[in-house]
């Protein structure tokens, strides 16, 4: 049986680096026995030659060549596939295609040599995170195996629980770590007292334990690791992921202090650039907001 939750959408600009997103999307489709819809949005007519890769400039029929390239890429997919090549605004086309096919996940890359690539790293990812009901997987690393070590950036809100649920669908067999950064207000002397730090840590630990106990999707699984650190999450998370060599970070766009709640703009873009691994962005469902 295929498409138990809906097909996977791959948004690709057909650049060399976008092959990483293609390979990950194919790997996930095989794992989940899902159909893969590969979407390429053609550049608007006013795109400059400097932003157009050579393979497009060498042919007067961009659409036909793009369809041929996608067909070649999907020829040995091992899962049902469909290629879509069209023009329009990238965000609008992606959302329309997701709705048309009932997709459950959007996969894209961070290639920079084309217009679509730059948009996908910045404006389009930001807007997808705000508008798409489906999780958005930004692929940065070359996929060599299924996700093994997944970090959930969490504030223990309902939005974080939805992010965790999405992570389990993408990487159900991976090691899961709940990463939470908490703020400790400075004391009058400028340095937090040990007792104050312990109090904030213990409060965070209680919330973490309650979060795990109240998340039924974790039942029967190896309990997730819990990492609690004082400080700013966007700074601590990058260091933790680098040292741990994690292959996927998952974060929601809403919550009490979620990284992307107030930082969905420039800081989120910096976070995407700084993290060495893939990032899964999960928008909190309206019913739970």
Short mmCIF file of C-alpha atoms in Angstrom, two decimals:
data_model
loop_
_atom_site.label_atom_id
_atom_site.label_comp_id
_atom_site.label_asym_id
_atom_site.label_seq_id
_atom_site.Cartn_x
_atom_site.Cartn_y
_atom_site.Cartn_z
CA UNK A 1 0.00 0.00 0.00
CA UNK A 2 1.33 3.49 -0.88
CA UNK A 3 0.64 7.02 0.31
CA UNK A 4 -0.53 6.12 3.83
CA UNK A 5 -0.33 9.81 4.75
CA UNK A 6 -0.01 11.46 1.35
CA UNK A 7 2.84 11.73 -1.16
CA UNK A 8 6.10 13.59 -0.62
CA UNK A 9 6.70 16.78 -2.59
CA UNK A 10 10.23 17.54 -3.78
CA UNK A 11 10.73 21.20 -4.80
CA UNK A 12 13.88 21.24 -6.93
CA UNK A 13 15.72 23.80 -9.02
CA UNK A 14 17.63 21.01 -10.82
CA UNK A 15 20.98 22.41 -9.70
CA UNK A 16 23.80 20.05 -8.77
CA UNK A 17 23.38 20.61 -5.04
CA UNK A 18 19.64 20.01 -5.24
CA UNK A 19 20.52 16.37 -5.92
CA UNK A 20 20.94 16.03 -2.16
CA UNK A 21 17.29 16.91 -1.62
CA UNK A 22 16.32 14.54 -4.44
CA UNK A 23 18.25 11.65 -2.88
CA UNK A 24 16.75 12.29 0.57
CA UNK A 25 13.22 12.60 -0.83
CA UNK A 26 13.63 9.29 -2.68
CA UNK A 27 15.02 7.63 0.44
CA UNK A 28 12.07 8.83 2.53
CA UNK A 29 9.55 7.78 -0.14
CA UNK A 30 11.00 4.27 -0.14
CA UNK A 31 11.01 4.11 3.66
CA UNK A 32 7.41 5.27 3.88
CA UNK A 33 6.17 3.45 0.73
CA UNK A 34 4.99 6.82 -0.52
CA UNK A 35 4.62 8.40 -3.91
CA UNK A 36 7.04 11.19 -4.82
CA UNK A 37 5.95 14.32 -6.67
CA UNK A 38 8.95 16.22 -8.09
CA UNK A 39 8.21 19.89 -8.78
CA UNK A 40 10.34 22.33 -10.74
CA UNK A 41 9.23 25.95 -10.94
CA UNK A 42 10.55 27.77 -14.00
CA UNK A 43 12.05 31.21 -13.51
CA UNK A 44 9.99 34.26 -14.45
CA UNK A 45 10.82 35.88 -17.82
CA UNK A 46 12.65 38.80 -16.18
CA UNK A 47 15.29 36.57 -14.56
CA UNK A 48 18.75 37.74 -15.52
CA UNK A 49 21.31 35.63 -17.32
CA UNK A 50 23.57 35.74 -14.27
CA UNK A 51 20.98 33.86 -12.21
CA UNK A 52 20.26 31.32 -14.94
CA UNK A 53 22.43 28.19 -14.97
CA UNK A 54 24.19 27.22 -18.18
CA UNK A 55 21.99 24.20 -18.92
CA UNK A 56 18.96 26.52 -19.19
CA UNK A 57 20.69 29.10 -21.39
CA UNK A 58 21.72 26.42 -23.90
CA UNK A 59 18.15 25.51 -24.87
CA UNK A 60 15.18 27.58 -26.02
CA UNK A 61 12.79 25.04 -24.47
CA UNK A 62 13.46 25.11 -20.74
CA UNK A 63 10.28 23.17 -19.94
CA UNK A 64 11.09 20.22 -22.21
CA UNK A 65 14.65 19.94 -20.91
CA UNK A 66 13.53 20.22 -17.29
CA UNK A 67 10.96 17.46 -17.84
CA UNK A 68 13.64 15.28 -19.41
CA UNK A 69 16.03 15.88 -16.51
CA UNK A 70 13.37 15.04 -13.95
CA UNK A 71 12.41 11.91 -15.87
CA UNK A 72 16.05 10.79 -15.85
CA UNK A 73 16.39 11.54 -12.13
CA UNK A 74 13.25 9.54 -11.30
CA UNK A 75 13.83 6.67 -13.74
CA UNK A 76 15.06 4.24 -11.08
CA UNK A 77 13.16 5.65 -8.11
CA UNK A 78 11.67 2.35 -6.97
CA UNK A 79 8.47 4.16 -5.92
CA UNK A 80 5.60 5.74 -7.86
CA UNK A 81 6.62 9.22 -9.06
CA UNK A 82 5.21 12.18 -10.93
CA UNK A 83 7.12 15.11 -12.40
CA UNK A 84 5.60 18.59 -12.56
CA UNK A 85 7.27 21.45 -14.44
CA UNK A 86 5.48 24.79 -14.49
CA UNK A 87 6.08 28.50 -14.14
CA UNK A 88 4.91 30.98 -11.54
CA UNK A 89 5.82 32.29 -8.12
CA UNK A 90 7.71 29.52 -6.25
CA UNK A 91 5.73 29.80 -3.00
CA UNK A 92 2.34 29.86 -4.69
CA UNK A 93 3.19 26.99 -7.01
CA UNK A 94 4.55 24.85 -4.15
CA UNK A 95 1.45 25.42 -2.02
CA UNK A 96 -0.90 24.78 -4.95
CA UNK A 97 0.93 21.56 -5.83
CA UNK A 98 0.85 20.36 -2.22
CA UNK A 99 -2.90 20.96 -2.10
CA UNK A 100 -3.52 19.32 -5.48
CA UNK A 101 -1.71 16.10 -4.63
CA UNK A 102 -2.47 16.07 -0.90
CA UNK A 103 1.23 15.94 -0.01
CA UNK A 104 2.29 15.24 3.59
CA UNK A 105 5.86 16.59 3.45
CA UNK A 106 7.75 19.24 1.45
CA UNK A 107 11.42 18.53 0.73
CA UNK A 108 13.77 21.15 -0.68
CA UNK A 109 17.43 22.11 -0.75
CA UNK A 110 19.57 25.18 -0.23
CA UNK A 111 21.33 25.58 -3.57
CA UNK A 112 22.43 29.18 -4.11
CA UNK A 113 23.41 29.46 -7.74
CA UNK A 114 19.88 30.02 -9.01
CA UNK A 115 17.00 32.33 -8.19
CA UNK A 116 14.85 29.56 -6.77
CA UNK A 117 17.74 28.37 -4.61
CA UNK A 118 18.19 31.75 -2.96
CA UNK A 119 14.48 32.11 -2.42
CA UNK A 120 14.26 28.68 -0.88
CA UNK A 121 16.96 29.51 1.64
CA UNK A 122 15.37 32.79 2.63
CA UNK A 123 11.99 34.18 1.70
CA UNK A 124 10.34 31.00 0.44
CA UNK A 125 11.35 28.86 3.42
CA UNK A 126 10.15 31.58 5.78
CA UNK A 127 6.81 31.84 4.02
CA UNK A 128 6.43 28.09 3.68
CA UNK A 129 7.02 27.77 7.43
CA UNK A 130 4.31 30.34 8.05
CA UNK A 131 1.77 29.15 5.48
CA UNK A 132 2.26 25.47 4.69
CA UNK A 133 0.35 23.10 6.93
CA UNK A 134 2.85 20.39 5.99
CA UNK A 135 6.35 20.04 7.48
CA UNK A 136 9.18 21.51 5.39
CA UNK A 137 12.41 19.50 5.24
CA UNK A 138 15.45 21.57 4.19
CA UNK A 139 18.16 19.17 3.04
CA UNK A 140 21.74 20.34 3.45
CA UNK A 141 23.83 17.18 3.83
CA UNK A 142 24.37 14.41 1.32
CA UNK A 143 22.12 11.53 2.46
CA UNK A 144 24.02 8.29 2.95
CA UNK A 145 21.58 6.49 5.24
CA UNK A 146 18.27 7.06 7.03
CA UNK A 147 18.33 9.65 9.81
CA UNK A 148 20.10 8.22 12.86
CA UNK A 149 20.37 11.08 15.37
CA UNK A 150 17.54 13.61 15.55
CA UNK A 151 17.36 16.68 17.81
CA UNK A 152 14.01 18.29 18.60
CA UNK A 153 14.36 21.96 19.58
CA UNK A 154 11.57 22.14 22.12
CA UNK A 155 9.89 24.43 24.62
CA UNK A 156 7.52 21.61 25.72
CA UNK A 157 4.51 23.32 24.14
CA UNK A 158 1.88 21.70 21.95
CA UNK A 159 3.75 23.04 18.95
CA UNK A 160 6.82 21.12 20.10
CA UNK A 161 4.73 17.97 20.43
CA UNK A 162 3.58 18.36 16.84
CA UNK A 163 7.20 18.84 15.79
CA UNK A 164 8.13 15.63 17.60
CA UNK A 165 5.28 13.73 15.94
CA UNK A 166 6.44 14.93 12.52
CA UNK A 167 10.00 13.88 13.34
CA UNK A 168 8.89 10.37 14.21
CA UNK A 169 7.20 10.06 10.81
CA UNK A 170 10.38 11.12 9.03
CA UNK A 171 12.86 9.30 11.28
CA UNK A 172 10.93 6.77 13.35
CA UNK A 173 13.94 4.58 14.14
CA UNK A 174 16.37 7.37 14.98
CA UNK A 175 17.79 8.32 18.34
CA UNK A 176 15.69 11.24 19.60
CA UNK A 177 17.00 14.10 21.75
CA UNK A 178 14.81 16.80 23.25
CA UNK A 179 16.90 19.98 23.37
CA UNK A 180 15.68 22.85 25.50
CA UNK A 181 17.44 26.15 26.18
CA UNK A 182 16.12 28.09 29.16
CA UNK A 183 16.78 31.63 30.33
CA UNK A 184 18.19 32.42 33.76
CA UNK A 185 17.82 36.09 34.71
CA UNK A 186 21.06 37.64 35.98
CA UNK A 187 21.28 38.46 39.66
CA UNK A 188 22.19 41.86 41.07
CA UNK A 189 25.88 41.03 41.10
CA UNK A 190 25.70 40.11 37.41
CA UNK A 191 26.15 36.38 37.91
CA UNK A 192 23.33 33.88 38.52
CA UNK A 193 23.56 32.18 41.86
CA UNK A 194 23.93 28.41 41.87
CA UNK A 195 20.64 27.96 43.70
CA UNK A 196 18.82 30.06 41.10
CA UNK A 197 20.37 28.10 38.24
CA UNK A 198 19.39 24.80 39.88
CA UNK A 199 15.84 26.07 40.36
CA UNK A 200 15.44 26.94 36.68
CA UNK A 201 17.05 23.65 35.65
CA UNK A 202 14.73 21.63 37.91
CA UNK A 203 11.71 23.49 36.54
CA UNK A 204 12.80 22.70 32.98
CA UNK A 205 13.41 19.06 33.89
CA UNK A 206 9.91 18.71 35.35
CA UNK A 207 8.42 20.17 32.18
CA UNK A 208 10.50 17.81 30.06
CA UNK A 209 9.41 14.75 32.03
CA UNK A 210 5.75 15.80 31.87
CA UNK A 211 6.09 16.43 28.12
CA UNK A 212 7.44 12.92 27.54
CA UNK A 213 4.78 11.31 29.74
CA UNK A 214 2.01 13.18 27.92
CA UNK A 215 3.18 12.32 24.41
CA UNK A 216 1.54 9.00 23.43
CA UNK A 217 3.64 8.69 20.26
CA UNK A 218 6.64 7.93 22.50
CA UNK A 219 4.98 4.92 24.14
CA UNK A 220 6.92 1.71 23.55
CA UNK A 221 9.98 3.55 22.25
CA UNK A 222 13.35 4.07 23.84
CA UNK A 223 12.89 7.21 25.96
CA UNK A 224 14.36 10.30 24.30
CA UNK A 225 17.49 11.92 25.64
CA UNK A 226 16.82 15.22 27.42
CA UNK A 227 19.34 18.05 27.13
CA UNK A 228 18.70 21.22 29.12
CA UNK A 229 21.04 24.20 28.71
CA UNK A 230 20.90 27.80 29.98
CA UNK A 231 21.24 30.41 27.26
CA UNK A 232 20.01 31.40 23.80
CA UNK A 233 18.73 28.42 21.78
CA UNK A 234 19.99 29.55 18.37
CA UNK A 235 23.54 29.73 19.77
CA UNK A 236 23.52 26.61 21.91
CA UNK A 237 21.78 24.44 19.35
CA UNK A 238 24.36 24.97 16.61
CA UNK A 239 27.21 24.04 18.94
CA UNK A 240 25.39 20.99 20.28
CA UNK A 241 24.51 19.70 16.81
CA UNK A 242 28.06 20.20 15.56
CA UNK A 243 29.65 18.41 18.53
CA UNK A 244 27.10 15.60 18.52
CA UNK A 245 27.21 15.19 14.71
CA UNK A 246 23.41 15.06 14.53
CA UNK A 247 21.86 14.59 11.10
CA UNK A 248 18.48 16.29 11.60
CA UNK A 249 17.17 19.18 13.68
CA UNK A 250 13.42 19.58 14.08
CA UNK A 251 11.72 22.76 15.26
CA UNK A 252 8.23 24.20 15.34
CA UNK A 253 7.21 27.69 14.29
CA UNK A 254 5.03 28.38 17.33
CA UNK A 255 5.22 27.77 21.03
CA UNK A 256 6.12 29.48 24.26
CA UNK A 257 9.71 30.26 23.36
CA UNK A 258 10.14 28.31 20.12
CA UNK A 259 13.22 29.26 18.11
CA UNK A 260 11.21 30.15 15.03
CA UNK A 261 8.33 31.90 16.77
CA UNK A 262 9.99 35.30 16.82
CA UNK A 263 13.09 34.37 14.83
CA UNK A 264 11.43 33.10 11.68
CA UNK A 265 13.13 35.88 9.72
CA UNK A 266 16.81 36.72 9.79
CA UNK A 267 17.75 34.53 12.77
CA UNK A 268 16.01 31.51 11.27
CA UNK A 269 17.91 32.05 8.03
CA UNK A 270 21.17 32.28 9.98
CA UNK A 271 20.21 29.11 11.83
CA UNK A 272 19.61 27.27 8.57
CA UNK A 273 22.98 28.45 7.32
CA UNK A 274 24.83 27.66 10.56
CA UNK A 275 23.50 24.16 11.19
CA UNK A 276 25.58 21.52 9.43
CA UNK A 277 22.64 19.13 9.19
CA UNK A 278 19.16 18.97 7.67
CA UNK A 279 16.35 20.97 9.27
CA UNK A 280 12.68 19.98 9.53
CA UNK A 281 10.38 22.96 10.14
CA UNK A 282 6.92 22.11 11.48
CA UNK A 283 4.17 24.68 11.62
CA UNK A 284 1.78 24.25 14.52
CA UNK A 285 -1.68 23.20 13.39
CA UNK A 286 -4.33 25.91 13.65
CA UNK A 287 -6.55 23.78 15.84
CA UNK A 288 -3.86 23.78 18.50
CA UNK A 289 -2.68 27.38 18.20
#
